Tab-separated table of C-alpha atoms in Angstrom:
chain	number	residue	atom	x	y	z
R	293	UNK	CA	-91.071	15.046	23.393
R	294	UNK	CA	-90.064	13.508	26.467
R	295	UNK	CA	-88.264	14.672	29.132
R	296	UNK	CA	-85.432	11.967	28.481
R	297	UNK	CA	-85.307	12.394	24.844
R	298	UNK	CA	-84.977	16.079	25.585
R	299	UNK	CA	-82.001	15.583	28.505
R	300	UNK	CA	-80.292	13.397	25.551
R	301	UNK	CA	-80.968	15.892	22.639
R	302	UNK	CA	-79.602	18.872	25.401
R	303	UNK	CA	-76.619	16.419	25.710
R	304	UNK	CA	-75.740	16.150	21.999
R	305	UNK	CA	-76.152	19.844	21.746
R	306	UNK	CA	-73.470	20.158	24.377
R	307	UNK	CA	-71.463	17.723	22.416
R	308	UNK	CA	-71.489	19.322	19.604
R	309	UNK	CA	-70.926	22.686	20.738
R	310	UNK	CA	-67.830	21.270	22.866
R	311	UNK	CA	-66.239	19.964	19.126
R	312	UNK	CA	-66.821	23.171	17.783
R	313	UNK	CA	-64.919	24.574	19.828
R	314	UNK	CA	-61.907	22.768	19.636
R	315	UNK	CA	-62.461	23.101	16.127
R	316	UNK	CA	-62.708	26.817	16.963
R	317	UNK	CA	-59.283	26.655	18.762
R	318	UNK	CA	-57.683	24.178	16.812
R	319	UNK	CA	-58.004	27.046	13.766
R	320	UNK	CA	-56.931	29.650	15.857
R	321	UNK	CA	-53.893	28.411	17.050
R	322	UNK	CA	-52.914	27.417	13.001
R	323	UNK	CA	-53.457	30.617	12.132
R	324	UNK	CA	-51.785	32.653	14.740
R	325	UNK	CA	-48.521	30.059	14.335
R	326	UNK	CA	-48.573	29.578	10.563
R	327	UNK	CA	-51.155	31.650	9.001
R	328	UNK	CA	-52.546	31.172	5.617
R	329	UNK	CA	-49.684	28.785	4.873
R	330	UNK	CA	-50.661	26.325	7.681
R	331	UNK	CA	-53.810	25.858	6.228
R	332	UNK	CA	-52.695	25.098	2.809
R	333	UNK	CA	-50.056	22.889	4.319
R	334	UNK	CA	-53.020	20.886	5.766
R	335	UNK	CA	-54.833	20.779	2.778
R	336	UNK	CA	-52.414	20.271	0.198
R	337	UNK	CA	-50.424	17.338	1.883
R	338	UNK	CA	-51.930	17.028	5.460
R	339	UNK	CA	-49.664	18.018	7.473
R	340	UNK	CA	-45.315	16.647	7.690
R	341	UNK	CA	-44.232	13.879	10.379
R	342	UNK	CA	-41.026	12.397	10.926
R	343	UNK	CA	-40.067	8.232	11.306
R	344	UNK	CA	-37.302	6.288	12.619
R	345	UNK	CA	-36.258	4.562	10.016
R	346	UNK	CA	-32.690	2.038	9.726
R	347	UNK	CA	-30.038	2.952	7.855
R	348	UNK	CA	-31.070	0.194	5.218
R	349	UNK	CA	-35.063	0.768	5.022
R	350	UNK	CA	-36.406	0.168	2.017
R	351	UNK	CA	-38.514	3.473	2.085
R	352	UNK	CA	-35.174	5.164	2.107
R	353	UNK	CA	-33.880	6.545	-1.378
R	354	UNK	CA	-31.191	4.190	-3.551
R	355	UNK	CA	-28.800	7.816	-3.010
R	356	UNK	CA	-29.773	8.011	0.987
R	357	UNK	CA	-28.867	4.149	2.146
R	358	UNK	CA	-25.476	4.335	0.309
R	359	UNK	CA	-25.027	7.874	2.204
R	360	UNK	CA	-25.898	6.231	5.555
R	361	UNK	CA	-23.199	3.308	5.320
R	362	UNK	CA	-20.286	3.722	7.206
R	363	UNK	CA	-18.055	4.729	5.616
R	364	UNK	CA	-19.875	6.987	3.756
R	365	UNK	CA	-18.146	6.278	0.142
R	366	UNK	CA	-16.390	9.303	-2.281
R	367	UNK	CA	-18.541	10.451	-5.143
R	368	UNK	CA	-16.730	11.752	-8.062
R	369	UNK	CA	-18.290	13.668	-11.133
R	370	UNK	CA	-19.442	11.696	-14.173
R	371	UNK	CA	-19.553	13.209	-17.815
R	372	UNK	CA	-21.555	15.580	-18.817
R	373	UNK	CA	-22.429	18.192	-21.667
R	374	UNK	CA	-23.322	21.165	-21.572
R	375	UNK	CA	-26.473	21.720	-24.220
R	376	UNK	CA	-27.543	25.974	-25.130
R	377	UNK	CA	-31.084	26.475	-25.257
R	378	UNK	CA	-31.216	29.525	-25.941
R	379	UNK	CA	-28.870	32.227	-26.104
R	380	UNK	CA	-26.837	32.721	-23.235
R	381	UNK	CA	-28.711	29.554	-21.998
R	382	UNK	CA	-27.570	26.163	-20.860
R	383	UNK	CA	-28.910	22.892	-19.256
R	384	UNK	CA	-26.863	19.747	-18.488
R	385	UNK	CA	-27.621	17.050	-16.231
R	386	UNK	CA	-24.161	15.901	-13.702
R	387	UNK	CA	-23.910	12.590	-12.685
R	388	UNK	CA	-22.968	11.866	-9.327
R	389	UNK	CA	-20.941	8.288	-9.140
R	390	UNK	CA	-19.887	6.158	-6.645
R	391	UNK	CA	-17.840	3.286	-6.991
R	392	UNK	CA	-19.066	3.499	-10.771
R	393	UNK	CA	-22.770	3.735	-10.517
R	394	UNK	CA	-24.683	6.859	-10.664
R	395	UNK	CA	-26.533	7.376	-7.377
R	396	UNK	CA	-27.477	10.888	-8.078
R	397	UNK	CA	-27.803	13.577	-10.691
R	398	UNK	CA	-27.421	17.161	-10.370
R	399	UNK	CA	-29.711	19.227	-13.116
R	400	UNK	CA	-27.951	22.171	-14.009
R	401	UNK	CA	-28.719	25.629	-15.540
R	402	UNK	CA	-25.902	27.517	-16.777
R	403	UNK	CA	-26.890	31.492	-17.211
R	404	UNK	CA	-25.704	34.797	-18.245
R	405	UNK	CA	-27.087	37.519	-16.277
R	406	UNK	CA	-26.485	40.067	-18.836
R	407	UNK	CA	-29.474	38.054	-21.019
R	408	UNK	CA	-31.686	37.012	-18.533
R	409	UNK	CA	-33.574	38.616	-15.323
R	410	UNK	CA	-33.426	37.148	-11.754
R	411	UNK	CA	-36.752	37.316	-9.584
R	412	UNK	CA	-36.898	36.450	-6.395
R	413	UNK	CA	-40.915	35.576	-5.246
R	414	UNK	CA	-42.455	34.778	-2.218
R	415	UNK	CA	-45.846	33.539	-1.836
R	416	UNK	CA	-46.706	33.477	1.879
R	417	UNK	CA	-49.915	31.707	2.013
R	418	UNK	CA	-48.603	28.819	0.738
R	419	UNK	CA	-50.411	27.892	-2.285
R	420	UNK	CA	-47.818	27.302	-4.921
R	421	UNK	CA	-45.821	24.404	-5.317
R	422	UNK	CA	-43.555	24.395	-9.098
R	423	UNK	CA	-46.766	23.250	-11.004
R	424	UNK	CA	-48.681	26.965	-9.168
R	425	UNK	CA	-45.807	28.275	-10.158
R	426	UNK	CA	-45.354	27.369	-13.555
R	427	UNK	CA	-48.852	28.565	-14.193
R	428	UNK	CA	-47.976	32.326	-12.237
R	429	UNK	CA	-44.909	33.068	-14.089
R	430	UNK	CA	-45.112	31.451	-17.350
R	431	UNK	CA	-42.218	33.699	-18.893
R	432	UNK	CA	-39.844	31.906	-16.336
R	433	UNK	CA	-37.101	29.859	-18.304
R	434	UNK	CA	-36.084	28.686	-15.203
R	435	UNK	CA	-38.081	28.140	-11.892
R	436	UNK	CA	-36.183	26.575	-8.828
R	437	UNK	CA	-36.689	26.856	-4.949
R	438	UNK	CA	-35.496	29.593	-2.967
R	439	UNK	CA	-34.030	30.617	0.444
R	440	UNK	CA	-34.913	29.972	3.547
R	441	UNK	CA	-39.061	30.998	5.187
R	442	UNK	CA	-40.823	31.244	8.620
R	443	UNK	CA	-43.900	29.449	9.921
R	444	UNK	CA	-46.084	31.734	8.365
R	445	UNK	CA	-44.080	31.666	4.752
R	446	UNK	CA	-42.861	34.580	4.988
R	447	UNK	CA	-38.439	35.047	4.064
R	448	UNK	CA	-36.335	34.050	7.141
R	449	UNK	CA	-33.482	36.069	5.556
R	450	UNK	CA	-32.978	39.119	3.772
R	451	UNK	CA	-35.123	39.635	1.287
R	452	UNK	CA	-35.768	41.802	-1.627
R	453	UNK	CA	-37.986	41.158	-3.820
R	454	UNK	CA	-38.616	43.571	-7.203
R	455	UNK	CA	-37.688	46.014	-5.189
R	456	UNK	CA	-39.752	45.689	-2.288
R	457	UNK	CA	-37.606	45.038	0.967
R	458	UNK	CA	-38.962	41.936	3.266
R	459	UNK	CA	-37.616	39.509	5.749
R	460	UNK	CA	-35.539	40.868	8.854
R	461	UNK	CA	-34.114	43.999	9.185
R	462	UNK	CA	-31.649	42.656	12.078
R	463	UNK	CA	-29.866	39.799	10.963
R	464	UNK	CA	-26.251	37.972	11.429
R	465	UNK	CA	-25.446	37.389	7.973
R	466	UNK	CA	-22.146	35.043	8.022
R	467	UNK	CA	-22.760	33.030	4.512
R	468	UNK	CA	-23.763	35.133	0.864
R	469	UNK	CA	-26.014	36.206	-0.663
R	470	UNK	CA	-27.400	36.290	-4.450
R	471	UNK	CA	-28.088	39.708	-5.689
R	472	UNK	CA	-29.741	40.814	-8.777
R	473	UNK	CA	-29.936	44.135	-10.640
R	474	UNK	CA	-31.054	45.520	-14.149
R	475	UNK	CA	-26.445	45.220	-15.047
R	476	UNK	CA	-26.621	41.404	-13.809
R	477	UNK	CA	-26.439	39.221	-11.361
R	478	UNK	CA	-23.830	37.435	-8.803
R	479	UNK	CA	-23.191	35.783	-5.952
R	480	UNK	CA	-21.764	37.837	-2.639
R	481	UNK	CA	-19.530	35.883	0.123
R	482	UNK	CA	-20.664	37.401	3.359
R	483	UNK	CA	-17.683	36.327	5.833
R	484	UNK	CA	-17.677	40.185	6.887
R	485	UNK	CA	-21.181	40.165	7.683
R	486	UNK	CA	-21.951	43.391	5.745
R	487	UNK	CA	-25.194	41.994	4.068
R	488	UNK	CA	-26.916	45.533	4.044
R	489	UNK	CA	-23.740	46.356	1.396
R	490	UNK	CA	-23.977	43.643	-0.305
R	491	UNK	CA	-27.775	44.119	-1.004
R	492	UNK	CA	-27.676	47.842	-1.318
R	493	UNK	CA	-28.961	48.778	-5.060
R	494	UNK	CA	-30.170	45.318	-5.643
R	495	UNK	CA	-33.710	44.931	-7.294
R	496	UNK	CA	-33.785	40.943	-6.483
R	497	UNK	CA	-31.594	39.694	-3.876
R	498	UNK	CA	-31.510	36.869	-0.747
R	499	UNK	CA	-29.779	35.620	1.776
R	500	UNK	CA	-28.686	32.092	2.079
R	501	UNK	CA	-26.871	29.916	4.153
R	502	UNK	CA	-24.254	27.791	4.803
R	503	UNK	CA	-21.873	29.130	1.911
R	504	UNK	CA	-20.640	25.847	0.251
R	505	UNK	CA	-17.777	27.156	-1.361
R	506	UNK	CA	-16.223	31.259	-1.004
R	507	UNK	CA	-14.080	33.592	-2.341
R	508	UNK	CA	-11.026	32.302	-0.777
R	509	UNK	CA	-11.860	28.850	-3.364
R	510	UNK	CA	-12.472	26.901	-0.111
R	511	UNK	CA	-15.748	25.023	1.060
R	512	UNK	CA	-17.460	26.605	4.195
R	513	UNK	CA	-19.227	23.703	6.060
R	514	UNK	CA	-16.845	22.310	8.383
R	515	UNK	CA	-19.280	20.217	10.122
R	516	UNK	CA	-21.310	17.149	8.644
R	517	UNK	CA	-24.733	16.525	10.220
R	518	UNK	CA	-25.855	13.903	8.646
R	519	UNK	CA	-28.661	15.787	7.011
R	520	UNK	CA	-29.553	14.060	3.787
R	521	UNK	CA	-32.380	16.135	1.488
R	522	UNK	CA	-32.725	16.759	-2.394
R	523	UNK	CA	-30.544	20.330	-2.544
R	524	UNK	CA	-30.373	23.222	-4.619
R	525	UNK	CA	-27.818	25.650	-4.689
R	526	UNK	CA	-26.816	29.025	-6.621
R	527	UNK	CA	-23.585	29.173	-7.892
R	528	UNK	CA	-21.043	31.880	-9.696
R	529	UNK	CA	-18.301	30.348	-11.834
R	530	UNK	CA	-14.919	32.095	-12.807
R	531	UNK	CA	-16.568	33.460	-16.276
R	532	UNK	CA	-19.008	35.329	-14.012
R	533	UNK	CA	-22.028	32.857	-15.257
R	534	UNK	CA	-24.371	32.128	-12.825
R	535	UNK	CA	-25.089	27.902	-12.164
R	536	UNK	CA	-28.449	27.087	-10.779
R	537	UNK	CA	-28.638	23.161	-9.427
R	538	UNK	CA	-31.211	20.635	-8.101
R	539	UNK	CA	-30.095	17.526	-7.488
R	540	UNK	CA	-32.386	14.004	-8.216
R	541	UNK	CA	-31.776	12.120	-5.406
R	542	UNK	CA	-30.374	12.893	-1.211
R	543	UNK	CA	-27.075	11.694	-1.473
R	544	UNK	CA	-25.642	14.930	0.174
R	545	UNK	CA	-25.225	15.906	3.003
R	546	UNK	CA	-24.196	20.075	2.751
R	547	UNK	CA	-20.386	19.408	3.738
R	548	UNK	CA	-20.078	16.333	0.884
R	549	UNK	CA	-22.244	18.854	-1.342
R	550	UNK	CA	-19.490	21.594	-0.817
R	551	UNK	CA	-16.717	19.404	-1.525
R	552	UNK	CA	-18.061	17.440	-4.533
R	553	UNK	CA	-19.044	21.303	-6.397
R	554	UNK	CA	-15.299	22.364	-5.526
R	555	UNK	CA	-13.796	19.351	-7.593
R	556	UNK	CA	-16.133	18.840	-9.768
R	557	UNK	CA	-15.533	20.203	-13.860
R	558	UNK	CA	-18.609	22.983	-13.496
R	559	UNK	CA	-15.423	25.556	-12.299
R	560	UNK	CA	-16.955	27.599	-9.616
R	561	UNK	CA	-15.448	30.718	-8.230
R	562	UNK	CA	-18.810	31.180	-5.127
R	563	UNK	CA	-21.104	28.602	-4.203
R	564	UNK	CA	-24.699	29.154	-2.310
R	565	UNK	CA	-27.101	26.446	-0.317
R	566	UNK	CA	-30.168	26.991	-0.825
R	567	UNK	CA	-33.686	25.425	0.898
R	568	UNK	CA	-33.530	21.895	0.842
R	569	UNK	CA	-36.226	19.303	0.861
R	570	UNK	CA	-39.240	18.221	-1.083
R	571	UNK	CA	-40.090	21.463	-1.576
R	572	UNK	CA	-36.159	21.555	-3.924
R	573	UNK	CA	-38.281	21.828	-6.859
R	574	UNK	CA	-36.977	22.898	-10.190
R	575	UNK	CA	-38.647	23.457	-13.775
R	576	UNK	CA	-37.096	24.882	-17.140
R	577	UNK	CA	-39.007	25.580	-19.950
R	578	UNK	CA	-38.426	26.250	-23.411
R	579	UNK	CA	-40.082	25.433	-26.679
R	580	UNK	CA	-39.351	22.499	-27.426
R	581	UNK	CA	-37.905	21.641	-23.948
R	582	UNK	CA	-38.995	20.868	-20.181
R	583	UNK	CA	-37.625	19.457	-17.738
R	584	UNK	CA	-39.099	19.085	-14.269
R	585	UNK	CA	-38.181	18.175	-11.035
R	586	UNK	CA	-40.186	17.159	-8.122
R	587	UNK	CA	-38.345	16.758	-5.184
R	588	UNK	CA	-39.195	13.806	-2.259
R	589	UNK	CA	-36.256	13.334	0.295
R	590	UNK	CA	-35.591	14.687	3.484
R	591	UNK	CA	-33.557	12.906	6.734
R	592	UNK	CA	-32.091	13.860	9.505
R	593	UNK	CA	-29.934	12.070	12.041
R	594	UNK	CA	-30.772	12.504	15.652
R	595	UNK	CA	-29.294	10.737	18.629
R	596	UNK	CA	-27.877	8.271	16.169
R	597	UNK	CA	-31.097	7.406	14.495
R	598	UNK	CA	-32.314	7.755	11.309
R	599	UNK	CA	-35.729	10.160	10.923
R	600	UNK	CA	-37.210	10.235	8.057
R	601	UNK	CA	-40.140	12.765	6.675
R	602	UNK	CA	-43.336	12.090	5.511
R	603	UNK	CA	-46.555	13.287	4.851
R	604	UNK	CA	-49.904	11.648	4.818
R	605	UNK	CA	-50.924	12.645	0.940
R	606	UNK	CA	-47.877	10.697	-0.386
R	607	UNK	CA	-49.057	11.810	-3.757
R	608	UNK	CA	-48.821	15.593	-2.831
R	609	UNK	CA	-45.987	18.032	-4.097
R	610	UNK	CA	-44.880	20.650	-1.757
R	611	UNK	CA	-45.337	24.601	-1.623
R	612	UNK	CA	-42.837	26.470	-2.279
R	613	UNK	CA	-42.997	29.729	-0.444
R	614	UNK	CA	-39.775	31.203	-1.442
R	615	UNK	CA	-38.349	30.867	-5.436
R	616	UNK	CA	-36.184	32.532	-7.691
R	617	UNK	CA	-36.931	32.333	-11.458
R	618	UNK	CA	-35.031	33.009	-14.424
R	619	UNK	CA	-36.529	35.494	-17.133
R	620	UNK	CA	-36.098	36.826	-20.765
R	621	UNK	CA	-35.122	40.478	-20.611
R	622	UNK	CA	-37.458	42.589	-22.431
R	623	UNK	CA	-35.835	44.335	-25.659
């Protein structure tokens, strides 16, 4: 070997050692910012950008360009029915009009707690999106996105989950809360900030934010953003029933959310946001019965422009790191 073919082969050496160690570094900083779950992220949809997009752009869902016209038009609730499953369990499907088309659809669980368990789950790493899911819990009757998680997928709230206490111990709880214990389920309007009450005793239990509508009948978000995202939300209606929703489309932001839930027919005392998103999944199953959601829409408005986000696997559904799922009590 010659002494030039020996400088170049010392040369792609060096190359190659240089790339692994960005490589090196690149992983490192992943894990010590997301962990686990920024790994999956990577491999399971490649990673989330945002893009300006106008009000009107095509890649834009029918529910999100009607939202972003100014002014934003009133929605009123269509008919609906609700159909029982199973005992002490009910699924109906909302229609959200405007100017007498439906632009979106809320799918609806109606529940009583004294029939069925509430779980709260977390899976930190990142690996289950509602199909994952499905397969992890297949006693769930009812499978739907959770509150709110850090970078590394673990809760952002308080947490309890089967009885095992996670998320922050220091927190300024202003929203609710749903809580869940072997007697039932509800949930709590946390204007007095007392969460640690609230969740005292509870075997399944989270914090959410903002509270769409309180005890006091009213909504709670005051402000509207101009956030626009498929939503779910966990609801308490004056029979004491609990009412899980997803809706179809991004129509809402939270504020018209809140008001459209307070006039609309499904009569609800307490009203709770949940994560919003793509990753607003939702699945019921029963024999003879399934119906699944897989959420897509997320915008934001910034500086009076329009972001929209995306992910390189188009095709890819989203983790969900945080869920709550709806079980047969055991006899």
């Amino acid at each position: 070997m010659n002494k030039r073919t020996i400088l170049k082969h010392r040369r792609l050496m060096a190359i190659l050692a240089l790339l692994l160690l960005a490589v090196a570094a690149i992983c490192w900083w992943i894990w010590e910012r997301n962990g686990a779950y920024g790994f999956h992220v990577l491999a399971r949809r490649g990673g989330t950008y945002w893009v300006n997009v106008n009000p009107d752009d095509a890649r834009l869902s029918p529910g999100m360009r009607v939202a972003l016209s100014v002014p934003v038009p009133t929605a009123s609730a269509g008919p609906m029915t609700w159909q029982e499953r199973e005992q002490g369990f009910e699924v109906a499907e909302l229609p959200v009009m405007v100017d007498g088309r439906e632009l979106d659809r809320i799918l609806l669980a109606r529940i009583d707690s004294a029939r069925y368990r509430f779980v709260v789950r977390n899976a930190p790493a990142g690996d289950k999106g509602i199909d994952e899911w499905e397969r992890a819990v297949p006693q769930a009757r009812l499978i739907v996105n959770g509150s709110f998680f850090g970078l590394k997928g673990l809760p952002d709230t308080p947490f309890i989950s089967e009885g095992t206490v996670m998320g922050p111990s220091k927190y300024n709880a202003r929203a609710g809360a749903f809580v869940a214990d072997q007697n039932g389920a509800g949930v709590r309007d946390l204007r007095d900030g007392n969460w640690r009450q609230a969740l005292a005793g509870a075997s399944n239990a989270m914090v959410s934010y903002p509270l769409l509508i309180g005890d006091d009948g009213q909504t709670h978000v005051k402000t509207d953003s101009g956030w626009l995202a498929n939503r779910s939300f966990v609801a308490q209606d004056r029979q004491g029933r609990i009412i899980i929703g997803t809706t179809r489309d991004a129509f809402f932001s939270l504020a018209r959310l809140a008001q459209f839930l307070k006039e609309s027919p499904l009569d609800l005392k307490v009203a709770l946001n949940l994560d919003g998103g793509p990753l607003a999944c939702q699945s019921v199953r029963f024999p003879g019965y399934e119906r699944k959601l897989y959420a897509l829409w997320e915008s934001q408005m910034v500086d009076n422009q329009v972001k929209l986000l995306r992910w390189p696997l188009s095709d890819a559904t989203w983790a969900m790191a945080v869920v709550l799922t709806v079980e047969p009590k055991s006899d």
